PDB file of C-alpha atoms and ligand atoms in Angstrom:
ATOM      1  CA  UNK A   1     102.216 212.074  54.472  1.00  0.00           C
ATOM      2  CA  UNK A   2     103.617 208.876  56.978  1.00  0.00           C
ATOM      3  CA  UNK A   3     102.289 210.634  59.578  1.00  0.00           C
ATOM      4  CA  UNK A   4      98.877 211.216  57.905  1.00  0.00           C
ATOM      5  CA  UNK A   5      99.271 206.741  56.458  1.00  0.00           C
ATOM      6  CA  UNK A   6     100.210 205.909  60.051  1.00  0.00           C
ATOM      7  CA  UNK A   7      97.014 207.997  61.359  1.00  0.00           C
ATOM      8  CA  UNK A   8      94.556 206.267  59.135  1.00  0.00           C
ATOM      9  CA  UNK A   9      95.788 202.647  59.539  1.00  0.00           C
ATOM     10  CA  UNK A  10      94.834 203.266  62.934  1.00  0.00           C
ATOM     11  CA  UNK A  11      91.716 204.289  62.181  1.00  0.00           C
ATOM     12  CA  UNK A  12      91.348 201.494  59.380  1.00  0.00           C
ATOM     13  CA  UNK A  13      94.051 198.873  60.439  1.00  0.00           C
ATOM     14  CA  UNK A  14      95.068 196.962  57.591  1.00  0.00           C
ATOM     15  CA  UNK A  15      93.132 193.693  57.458  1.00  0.00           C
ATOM     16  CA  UNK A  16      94.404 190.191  55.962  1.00  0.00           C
ATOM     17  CA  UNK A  17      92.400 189.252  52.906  1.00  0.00           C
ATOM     18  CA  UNK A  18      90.875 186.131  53.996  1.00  0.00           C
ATOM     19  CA  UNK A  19      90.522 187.041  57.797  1.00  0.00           C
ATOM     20  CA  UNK A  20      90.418 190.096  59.883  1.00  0.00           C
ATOM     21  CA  UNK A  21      93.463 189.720  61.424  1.00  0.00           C
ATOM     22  CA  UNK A  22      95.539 192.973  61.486  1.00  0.00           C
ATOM     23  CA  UNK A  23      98.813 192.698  59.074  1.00  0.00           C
ATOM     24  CA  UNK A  24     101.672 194.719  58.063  1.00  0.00           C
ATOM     25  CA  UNK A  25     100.507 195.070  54.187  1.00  0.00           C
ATOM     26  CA  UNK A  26      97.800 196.290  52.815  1.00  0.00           C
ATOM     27  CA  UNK A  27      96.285 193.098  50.088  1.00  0.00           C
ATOM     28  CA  UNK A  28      97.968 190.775  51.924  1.00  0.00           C
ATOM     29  CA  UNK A  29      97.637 187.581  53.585  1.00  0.00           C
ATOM     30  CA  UNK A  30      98.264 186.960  57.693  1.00  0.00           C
ATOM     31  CA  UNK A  31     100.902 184.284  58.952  1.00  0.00           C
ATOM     32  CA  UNK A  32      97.806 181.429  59.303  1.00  0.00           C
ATOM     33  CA  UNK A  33      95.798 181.972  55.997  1.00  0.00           C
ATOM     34  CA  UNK A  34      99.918 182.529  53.987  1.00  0.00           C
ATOM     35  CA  UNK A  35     100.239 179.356  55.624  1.00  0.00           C
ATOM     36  CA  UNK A  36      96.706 177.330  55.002  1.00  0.00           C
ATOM     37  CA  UNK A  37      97.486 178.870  51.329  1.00  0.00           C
ATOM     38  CA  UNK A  38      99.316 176.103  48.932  1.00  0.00           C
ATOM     39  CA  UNK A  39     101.379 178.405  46.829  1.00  0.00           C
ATOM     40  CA  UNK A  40     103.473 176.699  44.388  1.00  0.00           C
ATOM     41  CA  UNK A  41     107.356 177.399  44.837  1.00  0.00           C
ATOM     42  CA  UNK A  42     109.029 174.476  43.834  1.00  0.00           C
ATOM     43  CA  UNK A  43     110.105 172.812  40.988  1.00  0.00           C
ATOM     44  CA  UNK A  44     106.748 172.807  38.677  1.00  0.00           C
ATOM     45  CA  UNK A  45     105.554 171.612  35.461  1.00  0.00           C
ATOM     46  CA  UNK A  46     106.644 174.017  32.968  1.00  0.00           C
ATOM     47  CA  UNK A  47     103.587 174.090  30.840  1.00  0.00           C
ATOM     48  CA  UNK A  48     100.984 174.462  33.156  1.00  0.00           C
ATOM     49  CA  UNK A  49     102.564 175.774  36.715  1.00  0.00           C
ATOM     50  CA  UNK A  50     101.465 172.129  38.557  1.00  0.00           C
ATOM     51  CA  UNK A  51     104.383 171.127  41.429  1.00  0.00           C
ATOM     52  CA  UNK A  52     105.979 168.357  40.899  1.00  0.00           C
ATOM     53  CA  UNK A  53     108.156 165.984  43.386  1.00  0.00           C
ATOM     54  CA  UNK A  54     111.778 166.977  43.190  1.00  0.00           C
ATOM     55  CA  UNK A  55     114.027 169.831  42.392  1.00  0.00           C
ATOM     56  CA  UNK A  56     115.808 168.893  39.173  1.00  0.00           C
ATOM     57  CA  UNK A  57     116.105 171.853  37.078  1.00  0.00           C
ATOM     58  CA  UNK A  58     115.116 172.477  33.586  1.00  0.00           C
ATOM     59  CA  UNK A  59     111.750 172.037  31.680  1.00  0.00           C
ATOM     60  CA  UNK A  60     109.608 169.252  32.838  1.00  0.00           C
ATOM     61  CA  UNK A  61     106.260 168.483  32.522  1.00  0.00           C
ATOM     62  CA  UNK A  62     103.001 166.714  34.763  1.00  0.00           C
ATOM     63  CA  UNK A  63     101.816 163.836  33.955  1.00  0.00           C
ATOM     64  CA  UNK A  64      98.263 165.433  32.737  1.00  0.00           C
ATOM     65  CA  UNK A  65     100.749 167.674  30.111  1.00  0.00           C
ATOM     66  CA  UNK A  66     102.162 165.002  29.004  1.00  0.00           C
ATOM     67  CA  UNK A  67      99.000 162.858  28.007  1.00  0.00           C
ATOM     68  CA  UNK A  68      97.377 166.024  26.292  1.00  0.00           C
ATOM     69  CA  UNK A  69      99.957 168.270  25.146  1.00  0.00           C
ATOM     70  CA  UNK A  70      99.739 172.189  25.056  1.00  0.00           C
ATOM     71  CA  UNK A  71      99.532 174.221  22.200  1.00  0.00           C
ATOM     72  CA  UNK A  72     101.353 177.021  24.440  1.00  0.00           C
ATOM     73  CA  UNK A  73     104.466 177.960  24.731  1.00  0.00           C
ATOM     74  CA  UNK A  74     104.723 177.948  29.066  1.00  0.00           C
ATOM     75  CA  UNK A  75     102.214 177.745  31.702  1.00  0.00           C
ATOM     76  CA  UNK A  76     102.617 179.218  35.353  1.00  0.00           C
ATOM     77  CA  UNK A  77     100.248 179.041  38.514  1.00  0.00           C
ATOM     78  CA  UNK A  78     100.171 180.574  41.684  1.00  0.00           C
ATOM     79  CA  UNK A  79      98.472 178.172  43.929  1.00  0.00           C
ATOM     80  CA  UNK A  80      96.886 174.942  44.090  1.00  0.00           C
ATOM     81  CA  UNK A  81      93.159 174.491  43.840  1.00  0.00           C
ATOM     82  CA  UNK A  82      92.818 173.856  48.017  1.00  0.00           C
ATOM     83  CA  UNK A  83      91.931 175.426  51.065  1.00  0.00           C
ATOM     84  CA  UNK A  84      92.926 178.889  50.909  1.00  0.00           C
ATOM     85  CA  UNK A  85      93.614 178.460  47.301  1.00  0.00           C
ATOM     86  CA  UNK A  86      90.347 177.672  46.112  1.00  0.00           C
ATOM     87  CA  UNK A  87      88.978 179.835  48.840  1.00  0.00           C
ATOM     88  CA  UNK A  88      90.203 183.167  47.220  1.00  0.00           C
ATOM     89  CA  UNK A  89      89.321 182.318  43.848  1.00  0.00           C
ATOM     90  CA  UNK A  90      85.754 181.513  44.712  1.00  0.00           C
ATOM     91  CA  UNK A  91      85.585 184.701  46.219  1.00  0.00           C
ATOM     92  CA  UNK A  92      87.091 186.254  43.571  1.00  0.00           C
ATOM     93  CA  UNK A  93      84.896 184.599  41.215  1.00  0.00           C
ATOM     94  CA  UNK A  94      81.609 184.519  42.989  1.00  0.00           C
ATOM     95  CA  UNK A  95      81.820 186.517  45.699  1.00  0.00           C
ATOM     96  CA  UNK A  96      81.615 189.916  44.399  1.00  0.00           C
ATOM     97  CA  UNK A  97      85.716 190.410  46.529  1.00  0.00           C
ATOM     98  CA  UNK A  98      87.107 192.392  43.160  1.00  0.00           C
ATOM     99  CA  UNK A  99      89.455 193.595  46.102  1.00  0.00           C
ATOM    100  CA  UNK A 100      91.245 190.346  45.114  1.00  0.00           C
ATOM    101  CA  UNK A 101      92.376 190.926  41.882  1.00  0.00           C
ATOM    102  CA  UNK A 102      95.453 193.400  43.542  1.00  0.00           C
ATOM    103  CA  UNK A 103      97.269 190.700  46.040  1.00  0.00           C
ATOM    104  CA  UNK A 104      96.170 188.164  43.098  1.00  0.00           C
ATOM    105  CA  UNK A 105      98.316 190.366  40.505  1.00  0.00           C
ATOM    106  CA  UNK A 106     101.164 190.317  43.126  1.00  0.00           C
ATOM    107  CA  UNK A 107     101.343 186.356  43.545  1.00  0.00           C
ATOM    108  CA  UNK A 108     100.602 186.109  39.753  1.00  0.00           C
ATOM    109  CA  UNK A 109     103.819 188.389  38.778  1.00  0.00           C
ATOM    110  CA  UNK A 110     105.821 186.342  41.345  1.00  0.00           C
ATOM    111  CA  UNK A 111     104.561 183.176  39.615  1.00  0.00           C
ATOM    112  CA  UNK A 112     105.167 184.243  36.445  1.00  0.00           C
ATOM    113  CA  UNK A 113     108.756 186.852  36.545  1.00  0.00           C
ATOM    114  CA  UNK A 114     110.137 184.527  33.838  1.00  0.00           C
ATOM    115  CA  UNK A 115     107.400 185.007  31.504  1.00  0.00           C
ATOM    116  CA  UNK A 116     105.778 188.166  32.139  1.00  0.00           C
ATOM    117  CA  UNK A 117     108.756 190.172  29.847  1.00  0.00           C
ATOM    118  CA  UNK A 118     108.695 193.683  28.414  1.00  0.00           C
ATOM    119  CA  UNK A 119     106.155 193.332  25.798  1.00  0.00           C
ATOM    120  CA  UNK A 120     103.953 190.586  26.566  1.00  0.00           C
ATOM    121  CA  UNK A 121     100.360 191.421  25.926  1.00  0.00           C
ATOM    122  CA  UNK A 122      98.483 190.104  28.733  1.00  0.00           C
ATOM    123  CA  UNK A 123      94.677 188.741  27.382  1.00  0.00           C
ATOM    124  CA  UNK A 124      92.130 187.895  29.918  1.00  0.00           C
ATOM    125  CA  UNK A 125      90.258 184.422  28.962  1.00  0.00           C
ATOM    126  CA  UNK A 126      86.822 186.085  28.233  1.00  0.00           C
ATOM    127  CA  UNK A 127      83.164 185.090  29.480  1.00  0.00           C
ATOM    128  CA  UNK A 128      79.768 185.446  27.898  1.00  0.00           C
ATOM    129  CA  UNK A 129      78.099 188.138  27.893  1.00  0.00           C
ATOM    130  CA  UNK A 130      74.842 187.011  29.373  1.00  0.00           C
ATOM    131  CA  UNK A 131      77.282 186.204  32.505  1.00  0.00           C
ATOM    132  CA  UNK A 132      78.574 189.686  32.707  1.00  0.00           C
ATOM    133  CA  UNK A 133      74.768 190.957  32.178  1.00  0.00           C
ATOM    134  CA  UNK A 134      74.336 188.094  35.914  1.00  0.00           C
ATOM    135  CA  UNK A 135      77.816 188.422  37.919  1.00  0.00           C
ATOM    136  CA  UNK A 136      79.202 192.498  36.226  1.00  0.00           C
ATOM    137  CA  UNK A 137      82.222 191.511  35.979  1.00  0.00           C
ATOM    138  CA  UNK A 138      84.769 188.968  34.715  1.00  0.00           C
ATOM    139  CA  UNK A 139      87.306 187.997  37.378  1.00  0.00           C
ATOM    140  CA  UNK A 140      89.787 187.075  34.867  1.00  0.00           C
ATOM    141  CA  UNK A 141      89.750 190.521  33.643  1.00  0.00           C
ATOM    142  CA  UNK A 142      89.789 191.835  36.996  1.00  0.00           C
ATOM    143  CA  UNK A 143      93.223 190.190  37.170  1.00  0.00           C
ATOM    144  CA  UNK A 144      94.977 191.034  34.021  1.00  0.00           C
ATOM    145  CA  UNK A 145      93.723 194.771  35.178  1.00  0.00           C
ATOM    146  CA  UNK A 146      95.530 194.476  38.232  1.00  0.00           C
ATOM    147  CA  UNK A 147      98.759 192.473  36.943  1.00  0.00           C
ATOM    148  CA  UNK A 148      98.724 195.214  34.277  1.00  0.00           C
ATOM    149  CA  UNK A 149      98.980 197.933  36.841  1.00  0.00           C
ATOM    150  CA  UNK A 150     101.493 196.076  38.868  1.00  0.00           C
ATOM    151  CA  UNK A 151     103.851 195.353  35.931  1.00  0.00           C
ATOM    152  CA  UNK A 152     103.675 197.962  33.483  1.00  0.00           C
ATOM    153  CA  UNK A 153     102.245 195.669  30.403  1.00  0.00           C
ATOM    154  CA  UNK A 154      99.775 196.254  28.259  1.00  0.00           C
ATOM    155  CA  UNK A 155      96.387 194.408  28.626  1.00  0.00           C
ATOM    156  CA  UNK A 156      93.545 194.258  26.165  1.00  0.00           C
ATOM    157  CA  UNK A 157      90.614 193.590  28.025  1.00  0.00           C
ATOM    158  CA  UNK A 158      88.419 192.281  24.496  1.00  0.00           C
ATOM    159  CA  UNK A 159      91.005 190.637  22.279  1.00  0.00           C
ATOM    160  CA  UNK A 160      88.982 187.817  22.674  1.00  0.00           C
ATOM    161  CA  UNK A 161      85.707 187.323  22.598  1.00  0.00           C
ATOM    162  CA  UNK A 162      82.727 184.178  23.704  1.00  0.00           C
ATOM    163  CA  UNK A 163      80.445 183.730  20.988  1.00  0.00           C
ATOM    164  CA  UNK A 164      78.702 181.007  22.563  1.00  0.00           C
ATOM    165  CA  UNK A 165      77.051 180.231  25.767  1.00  0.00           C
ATOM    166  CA  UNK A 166      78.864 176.945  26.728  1.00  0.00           C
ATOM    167  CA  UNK A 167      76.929 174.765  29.571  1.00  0.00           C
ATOM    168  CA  UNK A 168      79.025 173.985  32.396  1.00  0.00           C
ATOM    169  CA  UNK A 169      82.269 172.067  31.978  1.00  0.00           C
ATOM    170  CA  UNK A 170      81.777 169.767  35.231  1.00  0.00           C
ATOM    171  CA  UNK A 171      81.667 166.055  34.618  1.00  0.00           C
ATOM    172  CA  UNK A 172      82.553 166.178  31.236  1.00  0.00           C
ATOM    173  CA  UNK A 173      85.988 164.696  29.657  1.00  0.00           C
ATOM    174  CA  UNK A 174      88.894 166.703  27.790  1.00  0.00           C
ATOM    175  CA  UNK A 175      86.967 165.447  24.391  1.00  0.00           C
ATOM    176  CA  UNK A 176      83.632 166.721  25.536  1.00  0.00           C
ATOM    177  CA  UNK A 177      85.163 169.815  27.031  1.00  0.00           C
ATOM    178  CA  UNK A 178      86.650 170.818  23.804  1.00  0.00           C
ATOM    179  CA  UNK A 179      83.698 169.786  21.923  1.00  0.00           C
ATOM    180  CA  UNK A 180      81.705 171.853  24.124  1.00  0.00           C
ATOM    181  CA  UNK A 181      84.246 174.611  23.201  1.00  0.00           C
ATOM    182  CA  UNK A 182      84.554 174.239  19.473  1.00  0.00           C
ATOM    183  CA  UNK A 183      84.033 177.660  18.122  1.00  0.00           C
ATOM    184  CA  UNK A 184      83.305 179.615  21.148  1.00  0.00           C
ATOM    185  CA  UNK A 185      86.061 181.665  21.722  1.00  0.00           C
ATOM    186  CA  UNK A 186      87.098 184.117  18.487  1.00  0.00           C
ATOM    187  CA  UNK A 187      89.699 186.782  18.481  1.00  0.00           C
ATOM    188  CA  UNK A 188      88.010 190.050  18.293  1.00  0.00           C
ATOM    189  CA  UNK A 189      87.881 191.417  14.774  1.00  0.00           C
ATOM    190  CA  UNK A 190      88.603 194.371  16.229  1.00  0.00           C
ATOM    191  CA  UNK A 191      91.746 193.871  17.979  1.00  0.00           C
ATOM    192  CA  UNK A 192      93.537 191.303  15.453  1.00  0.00           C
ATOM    193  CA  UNK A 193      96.019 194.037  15.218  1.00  0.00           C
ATOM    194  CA  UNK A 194      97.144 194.524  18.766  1.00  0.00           C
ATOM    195  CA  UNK A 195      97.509 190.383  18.516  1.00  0.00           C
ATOM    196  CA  UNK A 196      99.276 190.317  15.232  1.00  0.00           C
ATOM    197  CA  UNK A 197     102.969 189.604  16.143  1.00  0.00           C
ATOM    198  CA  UNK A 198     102.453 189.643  19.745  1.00  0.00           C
ATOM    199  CA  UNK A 199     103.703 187.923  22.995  1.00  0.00           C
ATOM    200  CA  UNK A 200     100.370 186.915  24.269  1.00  0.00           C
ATOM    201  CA  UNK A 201      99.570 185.698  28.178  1.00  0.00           C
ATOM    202  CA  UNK A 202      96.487 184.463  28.614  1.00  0.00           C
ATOM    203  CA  UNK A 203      95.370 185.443  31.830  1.00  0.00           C
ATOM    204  CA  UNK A 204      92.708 183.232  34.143  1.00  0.00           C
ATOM    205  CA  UNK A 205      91.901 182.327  37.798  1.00  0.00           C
ATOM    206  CA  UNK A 206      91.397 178.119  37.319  1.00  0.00           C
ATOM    207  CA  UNK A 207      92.939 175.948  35.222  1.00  0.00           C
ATOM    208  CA  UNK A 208      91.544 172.266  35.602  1.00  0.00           C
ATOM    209  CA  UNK A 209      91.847 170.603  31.959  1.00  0.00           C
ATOM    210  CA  UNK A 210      93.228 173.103  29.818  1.00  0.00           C
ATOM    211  CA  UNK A 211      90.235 172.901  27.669  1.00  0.00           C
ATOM    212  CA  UNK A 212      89.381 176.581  27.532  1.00  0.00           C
ATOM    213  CA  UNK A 213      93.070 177.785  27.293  1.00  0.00           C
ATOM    214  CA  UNK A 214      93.305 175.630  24.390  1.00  0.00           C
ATOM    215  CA  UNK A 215      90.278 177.138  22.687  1.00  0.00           C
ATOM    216  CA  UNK A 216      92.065 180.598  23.748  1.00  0.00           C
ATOM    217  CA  UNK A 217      95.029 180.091  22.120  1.00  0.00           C
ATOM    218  CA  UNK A 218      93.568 178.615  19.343  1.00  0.00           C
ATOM    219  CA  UNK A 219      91.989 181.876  18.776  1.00  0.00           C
ATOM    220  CA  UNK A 220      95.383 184.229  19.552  1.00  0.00           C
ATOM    221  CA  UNK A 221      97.132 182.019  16.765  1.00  0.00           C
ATOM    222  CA  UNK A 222      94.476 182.289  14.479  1.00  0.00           C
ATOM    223  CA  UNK A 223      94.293 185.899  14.779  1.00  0.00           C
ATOM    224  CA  UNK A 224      98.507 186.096  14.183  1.00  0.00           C
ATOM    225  CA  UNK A 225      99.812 185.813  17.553  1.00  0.00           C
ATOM    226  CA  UNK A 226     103.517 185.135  17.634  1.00  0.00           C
ATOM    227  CA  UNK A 227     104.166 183.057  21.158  1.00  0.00           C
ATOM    228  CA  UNK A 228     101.163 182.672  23.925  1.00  0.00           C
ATOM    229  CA  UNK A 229     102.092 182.407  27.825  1.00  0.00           C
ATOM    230  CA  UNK A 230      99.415 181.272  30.095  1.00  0.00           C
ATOM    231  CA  UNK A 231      99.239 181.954  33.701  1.00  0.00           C
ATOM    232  CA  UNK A 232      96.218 180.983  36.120  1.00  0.00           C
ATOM    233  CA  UNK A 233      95.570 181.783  39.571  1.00  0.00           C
ATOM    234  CA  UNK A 234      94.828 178.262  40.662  1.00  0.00           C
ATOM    235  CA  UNK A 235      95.785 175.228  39.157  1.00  0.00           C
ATOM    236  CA  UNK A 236      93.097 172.031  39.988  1.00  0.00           C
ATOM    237  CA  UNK A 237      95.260 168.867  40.255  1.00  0.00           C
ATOM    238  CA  UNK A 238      93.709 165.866  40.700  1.00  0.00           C
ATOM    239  CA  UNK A 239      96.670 164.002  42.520  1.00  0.00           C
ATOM    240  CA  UNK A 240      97.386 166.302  44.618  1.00  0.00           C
TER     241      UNK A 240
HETATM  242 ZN1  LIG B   1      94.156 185.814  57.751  1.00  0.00          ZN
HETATM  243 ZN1  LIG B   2     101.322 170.345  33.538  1.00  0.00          ZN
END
């Protein structure tokens, strides 16, 4: 079986994600793009994954979590919004690379081994479906697939559900992002059950105001969710 693995990666050399350099691991990122890549490792802000200067332990929080507090519990991210950051989720997003979603569920479960315990339900923030009909797929969904496989936890793909076809969020503040979201995201009638009780993580690839985690959580509580996590592959700070 080595023999037969070593045989075909020299066939079909495993290839960095962003780059065709050859690497040592298949979904993985070379030594230039791991470095052009602003994973977050430090101390961060504890509700919504952003760094933050120093390394005091304990709970602290950015300054944008502090002005609008969170209705969740904890927040982790795996990367800033930048270069190679924002590079892989627009590809992930836009770009038709599903191949993403696997090294994505590996930095995500890094990010997140505090929160992602035995149990947790892991809930994928949903999209219209006229955008499924336009793009196939949902990227976020992509991911809590793949951090599903690469954890062992559950995932339910439709607990919640986008009853509304909300215009783009660009431009507009919290208030009018939230606005804009008021009643679009319901927990699915049919999956109140697997919610009820439940350890929820929401699972998306950006989080820039919080807006549509809010509206997601919202709809987990309202549907009897016990706790909800929320973990994002990117995290858009504006300071930063
Ligand atoms: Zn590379
Ligand atoms: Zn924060």
């Amino acid at each position: 079986m080595l023999g037969l693995q070593r045989a075909l990666s020299i066939i079909y050399p495993t290839q960095c994600v962003l780059c065709a350099a050859q690497v040592d691991q298949d979904g993985g990122l070379c030594g230039a793009c791991w470095r052009e890549t602003p994973f977050i490792n430090g101390l961060a802000c504890d509700a919504c994954g952003a760094p933050l200067p120093g390394f005091e332990k304990g709970r602290a929080h950015c300054d944008d979590c502090m002005i609008t507090p969170r209705p969740w519990e904890a927040g982790r991210a795996a990367f800033l919004y930048e270069s190679n950051g924002r590079r892989i989720t627009l590809a992930l997003k836009h770009g038709d690379r599903t191949d993403l979603a696997k090294p994505a569920a590996l930095w995500l479960q890094q990010a997140g081994r505090d929160i992602l315990t035995e149990g947790t339900l892991l809930v994928p923030v949903p999209v219209h479906w006229s955008r499924l009909l336009r793009r196939r797929y949902n990227q976020s969904a992509e991911i809590s697939r793949a951090l599903s496989k690469v954890t062992g936890l559950s995932a339910c793909q439709n607990a919640l559900i986008r009853t509304k076809r909300t215009t783009t969020q660009n431009g507009l503040t919290v208030a009018q992002r939230q606005a804009n979201l008021d009643g679009a995201i319901v927990a699915n009638p049919k999956c109140y059950q697997s919610l009820e009780g439940q350890k929820v993580c929401l699972i998306d690839d950006v989080m820039t105001s919080g807006a549509t985690l809010t509206a997601c959580t919202a709809a987990a509580f309202e549907a009897g969710a016990d706790q909800v996590f929320v973990m994002v592959l990117a995290r858009v700070t504006k300071t930063l």
